[in-house]
């Protein structure tokens, strides 16, 4: 622990006052999410309308519903294409919906737009579905501003998308008119939402000659009888974005001021900074980066990189926070001869580094590539899926090993506190404050882990078959705002508690070995504090 820190000189009355204020602040963060923020995300379902295009895309026209430009196909079962190449059938989705003759709009407040596609496959004895069939879609995405004409669509992307179609059917339902149960597929993901209107034109091309030569390797040869395509569009709610941004805008300058104050206090000390002090300052600086309300820029400019940038900021904060917990626990083991030495934590910190690097590789492979192609998915290729699985499993293994070691470290610290208290080497007030910080650290780590896995599980659910059942589309706003507030409270508390107390230790000039200090205290009959290395007043 830092010698001469505020925590050593804080009276019990002041500590209780601080705890009461922090408890009220924490309750306020939960209340904001519970009463003022809507659910984090919402979705819209679109049954894609089918249009006939005799030119098979050669004319380059856009097909849309509002205003109508579509030779409508009522049902694929009654439609007879001119050839086996189904490119003359165009599936369209115009987003968002019109409701009560009013055209809805997407807003930059929605932050991101995730598109999923569900393929409805009908059982057929003629057009048989083969498990693991490759589905290729020719997709054009158009965008339109509010000022543009209703039919003036600007091309945003024109790509071929290949996905693996995984479907199952009960053996008792293998008859005409029954349908397979197919997994939902990722279609696109936009890192910002700067257009009010989007249009999808999707075709399913079939190369009959290639299908005869190699039906397994050629896409769309074994997909069965396609009946319908459905698109699910998921976006972040604007109300949740507003609450989140205002929280960041409020907290960011407070944390900046606290870091400046803490750094200034450290710079006035006539000694080198301790490892724990450096770790607290580093944690405060990454919290400033996390709190920075950069999302305000997305409301006035198109920033497709914002979603990736948010992930990188979040990942950096987790990395520094997990590293800090190891240092925080280790620096309170006063019998450890490796105190104030970063190299003593190299093995433990390597777990954090490897896990962070693995997740960075996955994030760059997924969202990094989506900056150039919003329809890209790392899971769409065998090589990409292998990289993704390796990254996730390595990160998971390192994270589990880290938390086992962190729990062990905190238990050792707790036992050390009990031994020192039994030996009357701790003052009662110091023992109480240190126990409080350790308990708060355990609470913070538990909620951080829960928030991390809730977010990861929620995002995975958004990409799965149960997007509407994802925790991100339910009332979890209070948990996320509460956890975000707790991080800020925790870091501000550390800064306040471990800031040098110059009122009592002005003129201190050196570090004295704690055993020597304990002996000199006994010789003079004064109370000493062996919890930390102690700064003695300068002698005349």
Coordinates of C-alpha atoms in Angstrom, one line a residue:
X1 CA 0.0 0.0 0.0
X2 CA 1.1 3.5 -0.7
X3 CA 2.7 5.1 2.4
X4 CA 1.0 8.2 3.7
X5 CA -2.1 7.5 1.7
X6 CA -5.5 9.0 2.5
X7 CA -6.8 5.6 3.5
X8 CA -4.3 5.4 6.4
X9 CA -5.5 8.7 7.9
X10 CA -9.2 8.5 7.2
X11 CA -11.4 8.5 10.3
X12 CA -14.2 6.0 10.7
X13 CA -16.8 8.8 10.6
X14 CA -15.5 10.1 7.3
X15 CA -15.3 6.5 5.9
X16 CA -18.9 5.9 6.8
X17 CA -19.9 9.1 5.1
X18 CA -18.0 8.2 2.0
X19 CA -19.7 4.7 2.0
X20 CA -23.1 6.2 2.3
X21 CA -22.5 8.6 -0.5
X22 CA -21.2 5.9 -2.7
X23 CA -24.1 3.7 -1.9
X24 CA -26.5 6.4 -3.0
X25 CA -24.6 7.0 -6.2
X26 CA -24.6 3.3 -7.0
X27 CA -28.3 3.1 -6.4
X28 CA -28.8 6.2 -8.6
X29 CA -27.0 4.4 -11.5
X30 CA -29.2 1.4 -11.2
X31 CA -32.3 3.6 -11.0
X32 CA -31.4 5.5 -14.1
X33 CA -31.3 2.3 -16.1
X34 CA -34.4 0.9 -14.5
X35 CA -36.7 4.0 -14.8
X36 CA -35.3 6.1 -17.6
X37 CA -33.6 3.7 -20.1
X38 CA -35.6 1.4 -22.4
X39 CA -34.3 -2.1 -23.3
X40 CA -30.9 -2.0 -25.0
X41 CA -32.0 -3.4 -28.4
X42 CA -35.1 -3.9 -30.5
X43 CA -35.8 -5.9 -33.7
X44 CA -38.0 -5.8 -36.8
X45 CA -39.1 -8.8 -38.8
X46 CA -39.5 -8.6 -42.6
X47 CA -41.0 -11.3 -44.7
X48 CA -39.2 -10.7 -48.0
X49 CA -41.5 -9.9 -50.9
X50 CA -40.8 -11.8 -54.1
X51 CA -40.6 -10.0 -57.5
X52 CA -40.0 -11.3 -61.0
X53 CA -37.1 -9.9 -63.1
X54 CA -37.0 -11.2 -66.6
X55 CA -33.7 -9.5 -67.2
X56 CA -32.1 -11.5 -64.4
X57 CA -30.4 -8.4 -63.1
X58 CA -28.9 -7.3 -66.4
X59 CA -30.9 -4.0 -66.3
X60 CA -29.5 -3.1 -62.9
X61 CA -32.8 -1.9 -61.6
X62 CA -33.8 -1.5 -57.9
X63 CA -36.9 -3.4 -56.9
X64 CA -38.9 -1.8 -54.0
X65 CA -42.3 -1.5 -52.4
X66 CA -42.7 2.2 -51.6
X67 CA -43.2 3.4 -54.3
X68 CA -44.1 0.0 -55.9
X69 CA -41.7 -1.3 -58.4
X70 CA -42.2 -5.1 -58.4
X71 CA -43.8 -7.7 -60.6
X72 CA -45.2 -9.5 -57.6
X73 CA -44.9 -13.2 -57.2
X74 CA -47.6 -14.4 -54.8
X75 CA -46.1 -17.8 -54.2
X76 CA -43.0 -19.7 -55.4
X77 CA -45.0 -22.9 -55.4
X78 CA -47.2 -21.6 -58.3
X79 CA -44.5 -19.6 -60.1
X80 CA -42.7 -21.2 -63.0
X81 CA -39.2 -19.7 -63.7
X82 CA -37.9 -19.6 -67.2
X83 CA -34.8 -21.6 -66.2
X84 CA -33.3 -23.4 -63.3
X85 CA -31.2 -20.3 -62.6
X86 CA -33.4 -18.5 -60.0
X87 CA -31.7 -15.1 -60.5
X88 CA -34.9 -13.9 -62.1
X89 CA -36.5 -14.1 -58.6
X90 CA -35.7 -11.0 -56.5
X91 CA -36.4 -11.1 -52.7
X92 CA -36.8 -7.6 -51.4
X93 CA -36.9 -6.1 -47.9
X94 CA -37.5 -2.3 -47.5
X95 CA -36.4 -1.2 -44.0
X96 CA -37.8 0.0 -41.7
X97 CA -41.6 -0.8 -41.9
X98 CA -44.3 1.7 -42.7
X99 CA -46.9 1.8 -40.0
X100 CA -50.4 3.3 -40.2
X101 CA -49.4 4.8 -43.6
X102 CA -46.4 6.5 -41.9
X103 CA -43.0 5.6 -43.1
X104 CA -40.8 4.9 -40.1
X105 CA -37.1 5.9 -40.1
X106 CA -33.9 4.6 -38.6
X107 CA -31.9 7.1 -36.6
X108 CA -28.2 7.7 -35.9
X109 CA -29.2 7.2 -32.2
X110 CA -29.7 3.5 -33.0
X111 CA -25.9 3.2 -33.3
X112 CA -25.7 -0.2 -35.2
X113 CA -27.9 -2.3 -37.5
X114 CA -27.6 -6.1 -37.5
X115 CA -29.3 -8.1 -40.2
X116 CA -30.1 -11.8 -39.9
X117 CA -31.7 -14.0 -42.6
X118 CA -33.9 -17.0 -41.9
X119 CA -34.5 -19.4 -44.8
X120 CA -37.8 -21.4 -45.0
X121 CA -37.1 -24.7 -46.7
X122 CA -40.0 -27.0 -47.6
X123 CA -39.6 -30.7 -47.7
X124 CA -39.5 -32.1 -51.3
X125 CA -38.8 -35.5 -52.8
X126 CA -37.6 -33.8 -56.0
X127 CA -35.5 -30.8 -54.7
X128 CA -33.8 -32.5 -51.8
X129 CA -32.0 -30.7 -49.0
X130 CA -28.6 -32.1 -48.1
X131 CA -27.3 -31.3 -44.5
X132 CA -24.5 -28.7 -44.6
X133 CA -25.5 -27.3 -48.0
X134 CA -23.8 -24.1 -49.1
X135 CA -26.2 -21.2 -49.7
X136 CA -25.0 -18.3 -51.9
X137 CA -26.9 -15.1 -52.1
X138 CA -26.4 -12.2 -54.4
X139 CA -27.1 -9.2 -52.3
X140 CA -27.5 -5.5 -53.1
X141 CA -28.0 -3.0 -50.3
X142 CA -29.3 0.4 -51.1
X143 CA -29.6 3.4 -48.9
X144 CA -31.6 6.6 -49.1
X145 CA -31.6 9.9 -47.2
X146 CA -34.7 11.8 -46.1
X147 CA -34.0 14.4 -48.8
X148 CA -33.8 11.9 -51.7
X149 CA -36.6 10.9 -53.9
X150 CA -38.6 7.8 -52.8
X151 CA -37.1 5.8 -55.6
X152 CA -33.6 7.3 -55.6
X153 CA -31.6 4.5 -54.0
X154 CA -27.8 4.7 -53.7
X155 CA -25.9 1.5 -53.8
X156 CA -24.2 0.8 -50.4
X157 CA -22.9 -2.8 -51.1
X158 CA -23.1 -5.4 -53.9
X159 CA -21.7 -8.7 -52.7
X160 CA -22.0 -12.4 -52.9
X161 CA -22.7 -14.0 -49.5
X162 CA -22.0 -17.7 -48.8
X163 CA -23.4 -19.3 -45.7
X164 CA -23.8 -22.9 -44.5
X165 CA -27.5 -23.9 -44.3
X166 CA -28.1 -26.1 -41.3
X167 CA -31.6 -27.6 -41.2
X168 CA -33.3 -30.5 -39.5
X169 CA -36.7 -32.1 -39.8
X170 CA -38.5 -34.8 -37.8
X171 CA -38.6 -38.1 -39.7
X172 CA -42.4 -38.2 -39.2
X173 CA -42.7 -34.9 -41.1
X174 CA -40.8 -35.9 -44.2
X175 CA -43.7 -35.3 -46.6
X176 CA -44.8 -32.5 -49.0
X177 CA -46.0 -29.4 -47.3
X178 CA -43.9 -29.7 -44.2
X179 CA -40.9 -27.5 -43.4
X180 CA -37.4 -27.9 -42.1
X181 CA -36.2 -26.1 -39.0
X182 CA -33.2 -24.0 -40.1
X183 CA -30.7 -22.0 -38.2
X184 CA -30.7 -18.3 -38.5
X185 CA -27.8 -16.9 -40.6
X186 CA -25.8 -13.7 -40.2
X187 CA -26.4 -11.4 -43.2
X188 CA -24.8 -8.0 -42.4
X189 CA -23.7 -5.8 -39.6
X190 CA -23.4 -2.0 -39.8
X191 CA -21.2 -0.3 -37.2
X192 CA -23.2 2.9 -37.5
X193 CA -26.7 3.8 -38.5
X194 CA -26.5 7.0 -40.5
X195 CA -29.2 6.4 -43.1
X196 CA -33.0 6.5 -42.4
X197 CA -33.9 4.0 -45.1
X198 CA -32.4 0.7 -46.3
X199 CA -33.3 -1.6 -49.2
X200 CA -32.2 -5.2 -49.8
X201 CA -32.5 -7.0 -53.2
X202 CA -31.5 -10.6 -52.8
X203 CA -31.1 -13.3 -55.5
X204 CA -30.4 -17.0 -55.3
X205 CA -28.3 -18.0 -58.4
X206 CA -27.9 -21.6 -59.4
X207 CA -25.2 -22.8 -61.9
X208 CA -26.8 -25.9 -63.3
X209 CA -23.7 -27.0 -65.2
X210 CA -21.5 -26.7 -62.0
X211 CA -24.2 -28.6 -60.0
X212 CA -24.0 -31.5 -62.4
X213 CA -20.2 -31.6 -62.1
X214 CA -19.8 -31.1 -58.4
X215 CA -23.1 -30.6 -56.4
X216 CA -21.4 -30.8 -53.0
X217 CA -18.9 -27.9 -53.6
X218 CA -21.2 -25.8 -55.7
X219 CA -23.4 -23.4 -53.7
X220 CA -27.2 -23.7 -54.0
X221 CA -27.2 -27.2 -55.5
X222 CA -28.4 -29.0 -52.4
X223 CA -30.4 -26.3 -50.6
X224 CA -33.7 -27.9 -51.3
X225 CA -37.0 -26.2 -52.1
X226 CA -36.8 -22.6 -50.9
X227 CA -40.3 -21.2 -49.9
X228 CA -39.6 -17.9 -48.2
X229 CA -36.8 -15.7 -46.9
X230 CA -37.2 -13.7 -43.7
X231 CA -34.9 -10.8 -42.5
X232 CA -34.6 -9.8 -38.9
X233 CA -33.1 -6.3 -38.4
X234 CA -31.8 -5.5 -34.9
X235 CA -30.8 -2.0 -33.7
X236 CA -29.8 -0.4 -30.4
X237 CA -32.7 1.7 -29.0
X238 CA -32.3 5.4 -29.2
X239 CA -33.5 6.0 -25.7
X240 CA -30.9 3.7 -24.3
X241 CA -28.2 5.4 -26.4
X242 CA -29.2 8.8 -25.0
X243 CA -29.1 7.6 -21.4
X244 CA -25.7 5.9 -22.0
X245 CA -24.2 9.0 -23.7
X246 CA -25.4 11.4 -20.9
X247 CA -23.9 9.1 -18.3
X248 CA -20.6 9.2 -20.1
X249 CA -20.7 12.9 -20.7
X250 CA -21.3 13.4 -17.0
X251 CA -18.7 11.0 -15.7
X252 CA -15.8 11.7 -18.1
X253 CA -14.8 15.1 -16.9
X254 CA -15.1 13.9 -13.3
X255 CA -12.7 11.1 -13.9
X256 CA -10.3 13.3 -15.9
X257 CA -10.2 15.8 -13.0
X258 CA -9.6 13.0 -10.5
X259 CA -6.7 11.5 -12.5
X260 CA -5.1 15.0 -12.9
X261 CA -5.4 15.5 -9.1
X262 CA -4.0 12.1 -8.3
X263 CA -1.1 12.5 -10.7
X264 CA -0.3 15.9 -9.3
X265 CA -0.3 14.6 -5.8
X266 CA 2.1 11.8 -6.8
X267 CA 4.4 14.2 -8.7
X268 CA 4.8 16.3 -5.5
X269 CA 6.2 13.3 -3.5
X270 CA 10.0 13.3 -3.0
X271 CA 10.2 9.6 -3.9
X272 CA 9.5 7.3 -6.9
X273 CA 6.0 6.2 -7.5
X274 CA 5.0 2.8 -6.2
X275 CA 3.7 0.1 -8.5
X276 CA 0.3 0.3 -6.9
X277 CA 0.1 4.0 -7.5
X278 CA 1.1 3.5 -11.2
X279 CA -1.5 0.8 -11.6
X280 CA -4.3 3.0 -10.2
X281 CA -3.3 5.9 -12.5
X282 CA -3.2 3.6 -15.5
X283 CA -6.7 2.3 -14.5
X284 CA -8.0 5.8 -14.3
X285 CA -6.6 6.7 -17.7
X286 CA -8.2 3.8 -19.5
X287 CA -11.5 4.6 -17.7
X288 CA -11.2 8.1 -19.2
X289 CA -10.9 6.5 -22.6
X290 CA -13.9 4.2 -21.9
X291 CA -16.0 7.2 -20.6
X292 CA -15.2 9.4 -23.5
X293 CA -18.5 10.0 -25.2
X294 CA -17.3 9.6 -28.8
X295 CA -20.7 8.4 -29.8
X296 CA -21.8 12.0 -30.0
X297 CA -19.8 12.2 -33.2
X298 CA -21.8 9.5 -34.9
X299 CA -24.9 11.7 -34.6
X300 CA -23.4 14.2 -37.1
X301 CA -20.9 12.1 -39.1
X302 CA -20.8 8.6 -40.6
X303 CA -18.4 6.5 -38.5
X304 CA -18.7 2.8 -39.5
X305 CA -15.6 2.2 -37.3
X306 CA -17.4 3.2 -34.1
X307 CA -18.6 -0.3 -33.2
X308 CA -15.1 -1.7 -33.6
X309 CA -13.6 1.3 -31.6
X310 CA -16.1 0.7 -28.8
X311 CA -15.1 -3.0 -28.6
X312 CA -11.4 -2.0 -28.5
X313 CA -12.0 0.5 -25.7
X314 CA -14.0 -2.0 -23.8
X315 CA -11.3 -4.7 -24.3
X316 CA -8.5 -2.4 -23.2
X317 CA -10.4 -1.5 -20.0
X318 CA -11.0 -5.2 -19.2
X319 CA -7.3 -5.9 -19.7
X320 CA -6.1 -3.1 -17.4
X321 CA -8.8 -3.8 -14.8
X322 CA -7.9 -7.5 -14.6
X323 CA -4.2 -6.7 -14.4
X324 CA -4.9 -4.1 -11.7
X325 CA -6.7 -6.7 -9.5
X326 CA -3.7 -9.0 -9.6
X327 CA -1.4 -6.1 -8.6
X328 CA -3.8 -4.8 -6.0
X329 CA -4.0 -8.2 -4.3
X330 CA -0.3 -8.9 -4.6
X331 CA 0.8 -5.5 -3.2
X332 CA -1.2 -6.1 0.0
X333 CA 0.7 -9.3 0.8
X334 CA 3.2 -7.6 3.1
X335 CA 5.2 -10.8 3.6
X336 CA 5.9 -11.1 -0.1
X337 CA 9.5 -10.1 -0.9
X338 CA 8.5 -9.2 -4.5
X339 CA 6.5 -6.1 -3.6
X340 CA 6.7 -3.1 -5.9
X341 CA 8.1 -5.2 -8.7
X342 CA 6.1 -5.6 -11.9
X343 CA 8.2 -8.5 -13.1
X344 CA 6.9 -10.5 -10.2
X345 CA 3.5 -10.6 -11.9
X346 CA 4.7 -11.5 -15.4
X347 CA 3.4 -15.1 -15.3
X348 CA -0.1 -14.0 -14.1
X349 CA -0.3 -10.9 -16.4
X350 CA 0.7 -13.1 -19.3
X351 CA -2.7 -14.9 -18.9
X352 CA -4.5 -11.5 -19.2
X353 CA -2.3 -10.6 -22.2
X354 CA -2.9 -13.9 -24.1
X355 CA -6.7 -13.7 -23.5
X356 CA -6.8 -10.1 -24.6
X357 CA -4.7 -10.8 -27.7
X358 CA -6.9 -13.8 -28.7
X359 CA -10.1 -11.7 -28.4
X360 CA -8.4 -8.9 -30.3
X361 CA -7.6 -11.3 -33.2
X362 CA -11.3 -12.4 -33.3
X363 CA -12.6 -8.9 -33.1
X364 CA -10.3 -7.7 -35.9
X365 CA -11.2 -10.7 -38.0
X366 CA -14.9 -10.1 -37.6
X367 CA -15.6 -6.4 -37.2
X368 CA -12.4 -5.2 -38.7
X369 CA -13.3 -6.9 -42.0
X370 CA -16.8 -5.6 -41.8
X371 CA -15.5 -2.0 -42.2
X372 CA -14.9 -2.9 -45.9
X373 CA -17.7 -5.5 -46.3
X374 CA -20.7 -5.3 -43.9
X375 CA -21.8 -8.7 -45.2
X376 CA -18.6 -10.4 -44.1
X377 CA -18.7 -13.1 -41.4
X378 CA -15.7 -14.8 -40.0
X379 CA -17.9 -17.9 -39.6
X380 CA -18.7 -18.2 -43.3
X381 CA -15.4 -20.0 -44.2
X382 CA -13.8 -23.0 -42.7
X383 CA -10.5 -21.2 -42.1
X384 CA -12.2 -18.2 -40.5
X385 CA -14.3 -20.4 -38.3
X386 CA -11.2 -22.2 -37.1
X387 CA -9.5 -19.0 -36.2
X388 CA -12.6 -17.8 -34.4
X389 CA -12.9 -21.0 -32.4
X390 CA -9.2 -21.0 -31.5
X391 CA -9.3 -17.4 -30.3
X392 CA -12.4 -17.9 -28.2
X393 CA -11.2 -21.1 -26.6
X394 CA -7.7 -19.7 -25.8
X395 CA -9.3 -16.6 -24.3
X396 CA -11.7 -18.7 -22.3
X397 CA -9.0 -21.0 -20.9
X398 CA -6.8 -18.0 -19.9
X399 CA -9.7 -16.2 -18.3
X400 CA -10.7 -19.2 -16.2
X401 CA -7.1 -19.7 -15.1
X402 CA -6.8 -16.0 -14.2
X403 CA -9.9 -16.0 -12.0
X404 CA -8.9 -19.1 -10.2
X405 CA -5.5 -17.5 -9.4
X406 CA -7.2 -14.1 -8.4
X407 CA -9.5 -15.9 -6.0
X408 CA -6.6 -17.7 -4.5
X409 CA -4.6 -14.4 -4.2
X410 CA -7.5 -12.6 -2.4
X411 CA -7.9 -15.6 0.0
X412 CA -4.2 -15.3 0.9
X413 CA -4.6 -11.6 1.5
X414 CA -7.6 -12.1 3.6
X415 CA -5.7 -14.7 5.8
X416 CA -2.8 -12.3 6.0
X417 CA -5.1 -9.6 7.4
X418 CA -6.5 -12.0 10.0
X419 CA -3.0 -13.0 11.1
X420 CA -1.8 -9.5 11.4
X421 CA -5.0 -8.5 13.3
X422 CA -4.5 -11.4 15.7
X423 CA -0.9 -10.2 16.3
X424 CA -2.1 -6.7 16.8
X425 CA 0.0 -5.4 13.9
X426 CA -3.0 -3.7 12.3
X427 CA -4.8 -0.8 13.8
X428 CA -8.5 -1.6 14.0
X429 CA -9.4 1.2 11.6
X430 CA -6.8 0.1 9.0
X431 CA -8.0 -3.4 9.2
X432 CA -11.6 -2.3 8.6
X433 CA -10.7 -0.1 5.6
X434 CA -8.6 -2.7 3.9
X435 CA -11.3 -5.4 4.4
X436 CA -13.8 -3.0 2.9
X437 CA -11.6 -2.4 -0.2
X438 CA -11.1 -6.1 -0.7
X439 CA -14.8 -6.8 -0.4
X440 CA -15.6 -4.0 -2.8
X441 CA -13.0 -5.4 -5.2
X442 CA -14.7 -8.9 -5.0
X443 CA -18.1 -7.3 -5.6
X444 CA -16.7 -5.3 -8.5
X445 CA -15.0 -8.3 -10.1
X446 CA -18.2 -10.4 -9.7
X447 CA -20.4 -7.8 -11.4
X448 CA -17.7 -7.2 -14.1
X449 CA -17.6 -10.9 -14.9
X450 CA -21.4 -11.1 -15.0
X451 CA -21.6 -8.0 -17.2
X452 CA -19.0 -9.4 -19.6
X453 CA -20.7 -12.8 -20.0
X454 CA -24.1 -11.2 -20.2
X455 CA -23.0 -9.0 -23.0
X456 CA -21.2 -11.8 -24.8
X457 CA -24.1 -14.2 -24.4
X458 CA -26.6 -11.5 -25.4
X459 CA -24.6 -10.6 -28.6
X460 CA -24.4 -14.4 -29.4
X461 CA -28.2 -14.7 -28.9
X462 CA -28.7 -11.7 -31.3
X463 CA -26.8 -13.7 -33.9
X464 CA -28.7 -16.9 -33.2
X465 CA -32.2 -18.3 -33.7
X466 CA -33.6 -16.6 -30.6
X467 CA -32.8 -12.9 -31.2
X468 CA -36.1 -11.8 -29.6
X469 CA -35.2 -13.8 -26.5
X470 CA -31.7 -12.2 -26.1
X471 CA -31.0 -10.5 -22.8
X472 CA -30.1 -7.4 -24.8
X473 CA -33.7 -7.1 -25.9
X474 CA -35.1 -7.5 -22.4
X475 CA -35.0 -5.2 -19.3
X476 CA -31.3 -5.4 -18.6
X477 CA -30.6 -1.7 -18.9
X478 CA -30.4 -1.2 -15.1
X479 CA -27.7 -3.9 -14.8
X480 CA -25.6 -2.3 -17.5
X481 CA -25.9 1.2 -16.2
X482 CA -25.3 0.0 -12.7
X483 CA -22.2 -1.9 -13.6
X484 CA -20.9 1.1 -15.6
X485 CA -21.5 3.3 -12.6
X486 CA -19.8 0.8 -10.3
X487 CA -16.6 0.9 -12.4
X488 CA -16.4 4.7 -12.1
X489 CA -17.2 4.6 -8.4
X490 CA -14.6 1.9 -7.8
X491 CA -11.8 3.8 -9.7
X492 CA -12.7 7.1 -8.1
X493 CA -12.7 5.5 -4.7
X494 CA -9.2 4.0 -5.3
X495 CA -7.9 7.4 -6.5
X496 CA -9.3 9.1 -3.4
X497 CA -8.2 6.4 -0.9
X498 CA -4.6 6.0 -2.3
X499 CA -3.8 9.6 -3.0
X500 CA -0.9 10.8 -0.9
X501 CA -2.0 12.7 2.2
X502 CA 0.4 15.6 2.1
X503 CA -1.1 17.3 5.2
X504 CA 0.4 14.6 7.4
X505 CA 3.4 13.5 5.4
X506 CA 4.8 16.7 4.0
X507 CA 8.6 16.7 4.2
X508 CA 8.8 12.9 4.0
X509 CA 11.9 12.0 2.1
X510 CA 12.5 8.2 2.0
X511 CA 11.3 4.7 2.4
X512 CA 12.2 2.8 5.6
X513 CA 12.1 -1.0 5.7
X514 CA 8.9 -2.0 7.5
X515 CA 10.6 -4.4 9.9
X516 CA 13.1 -1.7 10.9
X517 CA 10.2 0.7 11.3
X518 CA 8.3 -1.7 13.5
X519 CA 11.3 -2.2 15.7
X520 CA 12.0 1.5 16.0
X521 CA 8.3 2.0 16.9
X522 CA 8.6 -0.6 19.7
X523 CA 11.8 1.0 21.0
X524 CA 10.1 4.4 21.2
X525 CA 6.8 3.1 22.5
X526 CA 4.9 4.6 19.6
X527 CA 2.3 3.0 17.4
X528 CA 3.6 1.9 14.0
X529 CA 2.0 0.7 10.9
X530 CA 3.6 -2.4 9.4
X531 CA 0.9 -2.8 6.7
X532 CA 3.0 -0.7 4.4
X533 CA 6.4 0.7 4.1
X534 CA 6.3 3.9 6.1
X535 CA 7.5 7.4 5.3
X536 CA 9.2 9.1 8.2
X537 CA 9.4 12.8 8.6
X538 CA 12.6 14.4 7.5
X539 CA 15.0 14.9 10.4
X540 CA 16.6 18.3 11.0

